[in-house]
Coordinates of C-alpha atoms in Angstrom, one line a residue:
M116 CA 0.0 0.0 0.0
E117 CA 1.4 3.4 -1.0
A118 CA 2.1 5.7 1.9
I119 CA -0.1 8.8 2.0
F120 CA 2.3 10.9 4.1
E121 CA 5.4 11.0 2.0
K122 CA 7.0 14.4 1.4
S123 CA 6.6 15.9 -2.1
Q124 CA 9.9 16.0 -4.0
L125 CA 8.5 19.0 -5.8
G126 CA 7.7 21.0 -2.7
K127 CA 4.0 20.9 -3.4
P128 CA 2.0 21.1 -0.1
L129 CA -0.5 18.4 0.7
I130 CA -4.0 20.0 1.1
I131 CA -6.6 18.5 3.4
A132 CA -10.0 20.3 3.6
G133 CA -13.6 19.8 4.6
P134 CA -16.1 20.8 7.3
C135 CA -15.4 21.0 11.0
S136 CA -18.3 18.6 11.5
V137 CA -20.4 16.3 9.3
E138 CA -23.9 17.7 10.0
S139 CA -26.1 16.0 7.3
P140 CA -25.7 14.2 4.0
E141 CA -26.7 17.4 2.2
Q142 CA -24.3 19.7 4.0
F143 CA -21.4 17.2 3.5
M144 CA -22.0 16.8 -0.2
S145 CA -22.6 20.5 -0.8
T146 CA -19.3 21.3 0.8
I147 CA -17.0 18.6 -0.5
T148 CA -18.2 18.4 -4.1
P149 CA -16.6 21.8 -5.1
L150 CA -13.5 20.8 -3.0
V151 CA -13.0 17.5 -4.8
N152 CA -13.6 19.3 -8.1
Q153 CA -10.8 21.7 -7.2
G154 CA -8.5 18.7 -6.9
I155 CA -8.5 18.2 -3.2
E156 CA -8.0 14.5 -2.6
I157 CA -8.3 14.2 1.2
I158 CA -11.4 15.4 2.9
R159 CA -11.6 16.0 6.6
G160 CA -14.8 15.9 8.7
G161 CA -15.6 15.6 12.4
I162 CA -17.8 12.6 13.3
W163 CA -17.1 12.7 17.0
K164 CA -16.3 16.2 18.3
P165 CA -14.6 16.4 21.8
R166 CA -15.7 19.8 23.1
T167 CA -14.3 21.8 26.0
R168 CA -17.7 22.2 27.7
P169 CA -20.8 20.0 27.8
G170 CA -23.8 21.3 25.8
S171 CA -21.8 22.2 22.7
F172 CA -22.4 20.2 19.6
E173 CA -20.2 17.0 20.0
G174 CA -20.8 15.5 16.6
L175 CA -23.4 13.2 15.3
G176 CA -21.3 10.1 15.9
S177 CA -21.6 6.8 14.1
I178 CA -24.9 7.7 12.4
A179 CA -22.8 9.9 10.0
L180 CA -20.4 7.2 8.9
P181 CA -22.7 5.6 6.3
W182 CA -23.1 9.1 4.7
I183 CA -19.4 9.1 4.2
Q184 CA -19.5 5.7 2.5
D185 CA -22.3 6.9 0.2
S186 CA -20.5 10.1 -0.8
K187 CA -17.3 8.1 -1.6
K188 CA -19.3 6.1 -4.2
Q189 CA -20.2 9.4 -5.9
L190 CA -16.9 11.2 -5.6
R191 CA -13.2 10.1 -5.5
F192 CA -11.6 11.1 -2.2
K193 CA -10.0 9.8 0.9
F194 CA -11.7 10.6 4.2
A195 CA -10.0 11.6 7.5
T196 CA -11.7 12.0 10.8
E197 CA -10.7 12.3 14.5
V198 CA -10.7 9.3 16.8
A199 CA -10.5 9.5 20.6
S200 CA -11.2 6.0 21.7
A201 CA -10.9 2.4 20.7
R202 CA -14.7 2.4 19.9
H203 CA -14.2 5.3 17.5
V204 CA -11.4 3.3 15.8
E205 CA -13.5 0.2 15.5
E206 CA -16.5 2.1 14.1
A207 CA -14.4 4.1 11.6
L208 CA -12.5 1.1 10.3
K209 CA -15.8 -0.8 9.9
H210 CA -17.1 2.0 7.6
G211 CA -14.0 2.4 5.5
V212 CA -12.5 5.6 6.9
D213 CA -9.1 6.1 5.2
I214 CA -7.2 8.3 7.6
F215 CA -7.4 8.9 11.4
W216 CA -6.1 11.8 13.4
I217 CA -5.6 12.1 17.1
G218 CA -6.8 15.4 18.5
A219 CA -5.0 17.8 20.8
R220 CA -7.2 16.9 23.7
S221 CA -6.3 13.2 23.2
T222 CA -2.6 13.8 22.6
V223 CA -2.3 15.4 26.0
N224 CA -3.3 12.2 27.7
P225 CA -0.8 9.2 27.3
F226 CA -3.5 6.8 28.5
T227 CA -5.9 7.8 25.7
V228 CA -3.1 7.7 23.1
Q229 CA -2.1 4.2 24.3
E230 CA -5.7 3.0 24.0
I231 CA -5.9 4.3 20.5
A232 CA -2.5 2.8 19.6
E233 CA -3.5 -0.6 20.9
S234 CA -6.8 -0.5 18.8
L235 CA -4.7 0.3 15.7
R236 CA -2.3 -2.6 16.2
G237 CA -2.4 -4.9 13.2
T238 CA -3.7 -2.2 10.8
S239 CA -1.8 -0.1 8.3
I240 CA -4.1 2.9 8.4
P241 CA -2.4 6.3 8.1
V242 CA -2.5 8.4 11.3
M243 CA -2.1 12.1 11.9
I244 CA -1.2 13.3 15.4
K245 CA -2.0 16.9 16.5
N246 CA 0.1 18.7 19.0
P247 CA -1.2 18.6 22.6
V248 CA -3.3 21.4 23.9
N249 CA -0.5 22.6 26.2
A250 CA 2.9 23.5 24.9
D251 CA 4.6 20.2 25.9
L252 CA 7.0 18.9 23.3
S253 CA 7.6 15.6 25.1
L254 CA 3.9 14.7 25.1
W255 CA 3.8 15.3 21.3
I256 CA 6.9 13.2 20.8
G257 CA 5.5 10.5 23.1
A258 CA 2.3 10.3 21.2
V259 CA 4.2 9.7 18.0
E260 CA 6.3 7.0 19.6
R261 CA 3.3 5.2 21.0
I262 CA 1.6 5.0 17.5
Q263 CA 4.9 3.9 16.0
K264 CA 5.3 1.1 18.5
A265 CA 1.8 -0.1 17.6
G266 CA 3.2 -0.8 14.1
I267 CA 1.9 2.2 12.3
S268 CA 4.5 3.7 9.9
D269 CA 2.4 6.1 7.7
I270 CA 2.3 9.0 10.2
A271 CA 2.1 12.8 9.9
V272 CA 1.8 15.4 12.6
I273 CA -0.5 18.4 12.7
H274 CA 0.6 21.7 14.2
R275 CA -2.7 23.3 15.4
G276 CA -1.3 25.7 18.0
F277 CA -1.4 25.8 21.8
S278 CA -3.7 27.1 24.5
N279 CA -2.3 30.4 25.8
F280 CA -4.5 32.8 27.9
R281 CA -2.3 35.8 27.1
D282 CA -2.8 35.6 23.3
V283 CA -5.6 37.8 22.2
V284 CA -5.0 37.5 18.5
H285 CA -5.1 33.7 17.9
R286 CA -7.6 31.1 19.1
N287 CA -4.5 28.9 19.8
S288 CA -1.0 30.4 19.9
P289 CA 1.1 29.1 17.0
L290 CA 4.3 29.0 19.1
W291 CA 6.2 28.2 15.9
Q292 CA 9.4 27.4 17.7
I293 CA 7.9 24.3 19.2
A294 CA 6.9 22.9 15.8
V295 CA 10.4 23.8 14.5
E296 CA 12.0 22.0 17.4
F297 CA 9.7 18.9 16.9
R298 CA 11.1 18.6 13.4
T299 CA 14.6 18.2 14.7
Y300 CA 13.4 14.9 16.3
F301 CA 11.5 13.6 13.2
P302 CA 13.0 15.5 10.2
D303 CA 11.5 13.1 7.7
M304 CA 8.0 13.1 9.1
M305 CA 5.4 15.2 7.3
M306 CA 4.3 18.3 9.3
I307 CA 0.9 19.7 8.4
N308 CA -0.3 23.1 9.6
D309 CA -3.9 23.7 10.8
P310 CA -4.4 27.5 10.2
S311 CA -8.1 27.2 11.0
H312 CA -7.6 26.2 14.7
I313 CA -4.6 28.5 15.2
S314 CA -6.5 31.5 13.9
G315 CA -10.0 31.0 15.1
K316 CA -11.3 33.5 12.5
R317 CA -11.4 33.1 8.8
S318 CA -9.6 36.5 8.1
L319 CA -6.4 35.2 9.7
V320 CA -6.4 31.8 8.0
P321 CA -4.5 33.0 4.8
I322 CA -1.9 34.7 7.0
I323 CA -1.2 31.6 9.1
A324 CA -1.2 29.3 6.0
Q325 CA 1.4 31.4 4.2
K326 CA 3.5 31.6 7.4
A327 CA 3.5 27.8 7.5
L328 CA 4.6 27.5 3.9
D329 CA 7.3 30.1 4.5
L330 CA 8.6 27.8 7.3
N331 CA 8.6 24.8 4.9
F332 CA 5.6 22.9 6.4
D333 CA 4.6 20.0 4.2
G334 CA 0.8 20.7 4.0
L335 CA -2.2 22.4 5.3
M336 CA -5.5 21.2 6.9
I337 CA -8.2 23.9 6.5
E338 CA -11.8 23.8 7.5
S339 CA -14.4 24.6 4.8
H340 CA -18.2 24.7 4.9
Y341 CA -20.6 25.7 2.1
T342 CA -22.4 28.1 4.5
P343 CA -19.9 28.8 7.3
D344 CA -22.1 31.2 9.3
L345 CA -24.6 28.4 9.7
A346 CA -22.1 25.8 10.7
W347 CA -22.9 23.8 13.9
S348 CA -19.3 24.2 15.1
D349 CA -16.3 26.5 14.5
A350 CA -18.4 28.8 12.3
E351 CA -16.1 31.8 12.6
Q352 CA -13.0 30.0 11.2
Q353 CA -14.4 28.0 8.3
L354 CA -14.1 29.2 4.6
T355 CA -16.5 28.6 1.8
P356 CA -15.1 26.3 -0.9
E357 CA -14.8 29.3 -3.2
D358 CA -12.8 31.3 -0.6
L359 CA -10.6 28.3 0.0
Q360 CA -9.8 28.0 -3.7
L361 CA -8.9 31.7 -3.8
L362 CA -6.6 31.2 -0.8
L363 CA -4.8 28.3 -2.3
Q364 CA -4.3 30.1 -5.6
N365 CA -2.7 33.0 -3.8
L366 CA -0.4 31.0 -1.6
K367 CA 3.3 31.2 -2.4
T368 CA 5.3 28.0 -2.1
R369 CA 9.0 28.4 -1.4
K370 CA 11.9 26.4 -2.9
V371 CA 13.2 23.7 -0.8
R372 CA 16.8 23.9 -2.1
F373 CA 18.9 26.5 -3.8
E374 CA 19.1 26.0 -7.6
S375 CA 22.6 27.6 -8.2
Q376 CA 25.9 27.1 -6.6
E377 CA 26.5 30.9 -6.7
T378 CA 23.4 31.6 -4.6
L379 CA 24.4 28.8 -2.2
N380 CA 27.9 30.3 -1.9
Q381 CA 26.5 33.8 -1.1
L382 CA 24.3 32.2 1.6
E383 CA 27.2 30.4 3.1
E384 CA 29.1 33.7 3.3
I385 CA 26.3 35.3 5.2
R386 CA 26.0 32.3 7.5
H387 CA 29.7 32.6 8.2
Q388 CA 29.1 36.3 9.2
I389 CA 26.2 35.1 11.5
D390 CA 28.5 32.6 13.1
Q391 CA 31.0 35.3 13.8
A392 CA 28.3 37.6 15.2
D393 CA 27.1 34.8 17.5
H394 CA 30.6 34.2 18.7
D395 CA 30.9 37.9 19.6
L396 CA 27.6 37.7 21.4
L397 CA 28.8 34.8 23.5
E398 CA 32.0 36.6 24.4
A399 CA 29.9 39.6 25.5
L400 CA 27.7 37.2 27.6
H401 CA 30.8 35.7 29.1
R402 CA 32.0 39.2 30.1
R403 CA 28.5 40.0 31.5
M404 CA 28.5 36.9 33.7
E405 CA 32.0 37.8 35.0
L406 CA 30.6 41.2 36.1
V407 CA 27.6 39.4 37.7
E408 CA 30.0 37.3 39.8
K409 CA 31.7 40.5 40.9
I410 CA 28.4 42.0 42.0
G411 CA 27.6 38.7 43.8
E412 CA 30.9 38.9 45.7
Y413 CA 30.2 42.5 46.6
K414 CA 26.7 41.7 47.9
K415 CA 28.0 38.8 50.0
L416 CA 30.8 41.0 51.5
N417 CA 28.3 43.7 52.4
N418 CA 25.4 41.4 53.4
V419 CA 23.1 42.8 50.6
A420 CA 20.0 40.9 49.3
V421 CA 20.4 39.4 45.8
L422 CA 17.1 40.7 44.3
Q423 CA 17.0 44.5 43.9
M424 CA 13.6 45.4 42.5
E425 CA 14.6 48.8 41.3
R426 CA 17.4 47.3 39.3
W427 CA 15.1 44.6 37.9
K428 CA 12.6 47.4 36.8
E429 CA 15.4 49.4 35.3
I430 CA 16.6 46.5 33.1
F431 CA 13.1 45.7 31.9
K432 CA 12.5 49.3 31.0
T433 CA 15.7 50.4 29.4
R434 CA 16.7 47.3 27.3
P435 CA 13.5 47.2 25.2
E436 CA 13.9 51.0 24.7
W437 CA 17.5 50.5 23.5
A438 CA 16.3 47.7 21.2
E439 CA 13.7 49.9 19.5
K440 CA 16.4 52.5 18.7
L441 CA 18.3 49.7 17.0
A442 CA 15.2 48.4 15.1
I443 CA 15.2 45.2 17.1
N444 CA 11.9 43.6 18.4
P445 CA 11.6 44.9 22.0
E446 CA 9.5 41.9 23.1
L447 CA 12.4 39.6 22.0
I448 CA 14.9 41.6 24.0
Q449 CA 12.6 41.7 27.0
E450 CA 12.4 38.0 26.9
I451 CA 16.2 37.5 26.5
F452 CA 17.0 39.9 29.3
G453 CA 14.4 38.3 31.5
L454 CA 16.3 35.0 31.1
L455 CA 19.7 36.8 31.6
H456 CA 18.5 38.4 34.8
Q457 CA 17.2 35.1 36.2
E458 CA 20.6 33.6 35.5
S459 CA 22.2 36.5 37.2
I460 CA 20.1 36.0 40.3
R461 CA 20.9 32.3 40.3
K462 CA 24.7 32.9 40.1
Q463 CA 24.5 35.6 42.8
T464 CA 22.5 33.3 45.1
E465 CA 25.0 30.5 44.5
I466 CA 27.8 32.9 45.6
L467 CA 25.9 33.9 48.8
D468 CA 25.5 30.2 49.7
R469 CA 29.2 29.5 49.5
K470 CA 31.0 29.1 52.8

């Protein structure tokens, strides 16, 4: 059986699209017919919908599975749905579902992932694994390993963002650095971005989708509904099939490799300059830590407390201001100096504890 989740050698992103939830045979066919006609070969749809609070629409359940079978007799596509238990797996396999995904609320629970993994043992069905709700890289890696140990080899992961109460822009904070770090553990595994769940509103979906392609993601999973405002779930983030087609036409894919040796040589020269700049930064940090140790010795000699709030406030006020004058992101600098100051406090405390 040919693997579904193999990276394209041409850099062409895999596109998965479809409604958040399967609501009726009419809604499903009205949505997916134009998608399939656009050339989308994998259709997504929620059969079971794990919701945060009771009372929300939690999917129609197994009653919708025969509708999927009927629609596949009329149109050629592969169908993907979320499974959150062994019963879901059994029902979906019985009705010919082609691809499963494990949702963010399941990935966060190793017991749930293990139950799903055991129910998949002996099958060869492709599986996608979403990142956990919270920003825990180990849980995401662990979920992949559990599915692999069950004998499943056709695996992709889905970056759908992370819960973050401080983010007022996104429904789920993208925290791109976690997705990038995940790829260092599984460099050959397809990573698919879910701009619908990251954005939470359709106006942001194109922005997130393009950002994902700029970061060399392998595909996109986007929610689409023929009448999004009437959708029973996730109405604000779904696109009409027509808007989705326009989005896909406007996306820019990036080259995976450099085509000329001259361009590669120029890049290597710039990288060499970055290496030198990084070395200079580390020497400056070394010098800073030497000064921190002197301050620690002085405080110990004079019986002065390590944490001086006025100094803390001064650093967090002035460093971002200096950064802005140098056209550097002040939030980045505030985060960096927060870490530096924590390390300074740690070193000074260590000095005070010495006998």
